[in-house]
Amino acid sequence: MTAIWSVDTEKFYENAVNVAQGNQLMAVVKNNAYHYGLEFAVQQFKKVGIQTFSTTSLREAIRIRKLAPDATIFLMNAVYEFDKLRAYHIQMTLPSLDFYYEHVEDLYDIQVHLEYENLLHRSGLKSIAEMREVLIHHAQNKNEQRMIITGLWTHFGYADEFDVPDYEIERKAWLDLVDTLLTDGYQFDLIHAQNSASYYREDGVFPHHTHARVGIALYGSRPYSDV
Ligand SMILES: *Cc1c(COP(=O)(O)O)cnc(C)c1O
């Protein structure tokens, strides 16, 4: 016997409308849109008015480009296929100082988002000092062909945990960093940090942020049990 799994398109769409509530969302569509199917999910999210998408694989990012020619597409993992990033206008994370210095020339014309590592210790620039180092080095780079810094982002690893202080710690470190760089006078087209849990916990998008980067809630699941 074959199991048939069906999605009620209208319910999926209505859920996404309810989650967005008129806020600017970057829809996370990694893992084939949480197994709902990339094409289906992107089409529904577009109907909701979402124009910014994020995933972890370049292959999926390119598929999104074909489904959404005008969308902003952000790749959360760094890759080395720089020509493809340019060809499909995929924006990408800048995951470390080492990556920056190693690929400063390869990255020409590619829009990058500076990643802040924070508590999760997965990838990212490690401090305000490292952020400033990239920003200053970049500003002094007189090469006409250079990368374009469009975004600033982090990932919260603890937003769905309520009995440890980790979320408050990572939240404060991040908001301090954003504040410091904006006070320095730097500007970013996109600033995004919040996953579903943080978006619900904060009751919306942080000040100065352009998007919440929401996945699971858009697919109708609760980011933590009390929602
Ligand atoms: C998966 C993921 C998200 C979305 O998280 P949800 O809990 O599904 O909302 C956001 N940011 C990053 C870096 C992710 O890997």
mmCIF file of N, CA and C and ligand atoms in Angstrom, residues 28 30 34 56 76 122 153 155 195-197 213-217, ligand 1:
data_model
loop_
_atom_site.group_PDB
_atom_site.id
_atom_site.type_symbol
_atom_site.label_atom_id
_atom_site.label_comp_id
_atom_site.label_asym_id
_atom_site.label_seq_id
_atom_site.Cartn_x
_atom_site.Cartn_y
_atom_site.Cartn_z
ATOM 1 N N VAL A 28 12.323 30.750 5.332
ATOM 2 C CA VAL A 28 13.334 29.695 5.249
ATOM 3 C C VAL A 28 12.703 28.483 4.566
ATOM 4 N N LYS A 30 14.673 25.724 3.455
ATOM 5 C CA LYS A 30 15.706 24.678 3.362
ATOM 6 C C LYS A 30 15.054 23.286 3.407
ATOM 7 N N TYR A 34 11.137 22.222 4.242
ATOM 8 C CA TYR A 34 10.750 21.388 5.386
ATOM 9 C C TYR A 34 9.921 20.185 4.909
ATOM 10 N N THR A 56 19.906 26.603 2.775
ATOM 11 C CA THR A 56 21.264 26.216 3.151
ATOM 12 C C THR A 56 22.057 25.650 1.979
ATOM 13 N N MET A 76 22.530 30.624 3.460
ATOM 14 C CA MET A 76 23.032 30.698 4.839
ATOM 15 C C MET A 76 24.371 29.999 5.027
ATOM 16 N N ARG A 122 28.997 28.096 15.564
ATOM 17 C CA ARG A 122 28.949 27.278 14.362
ATOM 18 C C ARG A 122 29.781 27.962 13.285
ATOM 19 N N TRP A 153 23.726 39.521 9.879
ATOM 20 C CA TRP A 153 22.807 38.512 10.426
ATOM 21 C C TRP A 153 23.448 37.646 11.483
ATOM 22 N N HIS A 155 22.305 33.845 14.006
ATOM 23 C CA HIS A 155 21.304 32.809 14.302
ATOM 24 C C HIS A 155 21.254 32.598 15.807
ATOM 25 N N ASN A 195 14.647 33.477 14.281
ATOM 26 C CA ASN A 195 13.942 32.295 13.789
ATOM 27 C C ASN A 195 12.507 32.339 14.338
ATOM 28 N N SER A 196 11.748 31.300 14.100
ATOM 29 C CA SER A 196 10.339 31.301 14.531
ATOM 30 C C SER A 196 10.198 31.545 16.037
ATOM 31 N N ALA A 197 10.996 30.838 16.815
ATOM 32 C CA ALA A 197 10.849 30.943 18.271
ATOM 33 C C ALA A 197 11.099 32.369 18.745
ATOM 34 N N ARG A 213 13.656 35.758 10.112
ATOM 35 C CA ARG A 213 14.021 34.660 9.193
ATOM 36 C C ARG A 213 13.321 33.382 9.681
ATOM 37 N N VAL A 214 12.095 33.225 9.214
ATOM 38 C CA VAL A 214 11.179 32.267 9.834
ATOM 39 C C VAL A 214 11.004 31.013 8.988
ATOM 40 N N GLY A 215 11.103 29.867 9.630
ATOM 41 C CA GLY A 215 10.875 28.598 8.959
ATOM 42 C C GLY A 215 9.654 27.893 9.518
ATOM 43 N N ILE A 216 9.878 27.111 10.544
ATOM 44 C CA ILE A 216 8.903 26.118 11.028
ATOM 45 C C ILE A 216 7.485 26.671 11.217
ATOM 46 N N ALA A 217 7.371 27.894 11.723
ATOM 47 C CA ALA A 217 6.031 28.457 11.961
ATOM 48 C C ALA A 217 5.264 28.618 10.652
HETATM 49 C C1 LIG B 1 16.442 26.591 9.990
HETATM 50 C C2 LIG B 1 16.969 27.935 10.242
HETATM 51 C C3 LIG B 1 16.094 29.020 10.513
HETATM 52 C C4 LIG B 1 14.605 28.864 10.687
HETATM 53 O O1 LIG B 1 14.375 28.296 11.952
HETATM 54 P P1 LIG B 1 12.867 27.901 12.384
HETATM 55 O O2 LIG B 1 13.027 27.438 13.775
HETATM 56 O O3 LIG B 1 12.457 26.792 11.454
HETATM 57 O O4 LIG B 1 12.050 29.114 12.242
HETATM 58 C C5 LIG B 1 16.651 30.276 10.669
HETATM 59 N N1 LIG B 1 17.990 30.468 10.575
HETATM 60 C C6 LIG B 1 18.849 29.455 10.329
HETATM 61 C C7 LIG B 1 20.307 29.740 10.254
HETATM 62 C C8 LIG B 1 18.376 28.158 10.157
HETATM 63 O O5 LIG B 1 19.240 27.166 9.926
#
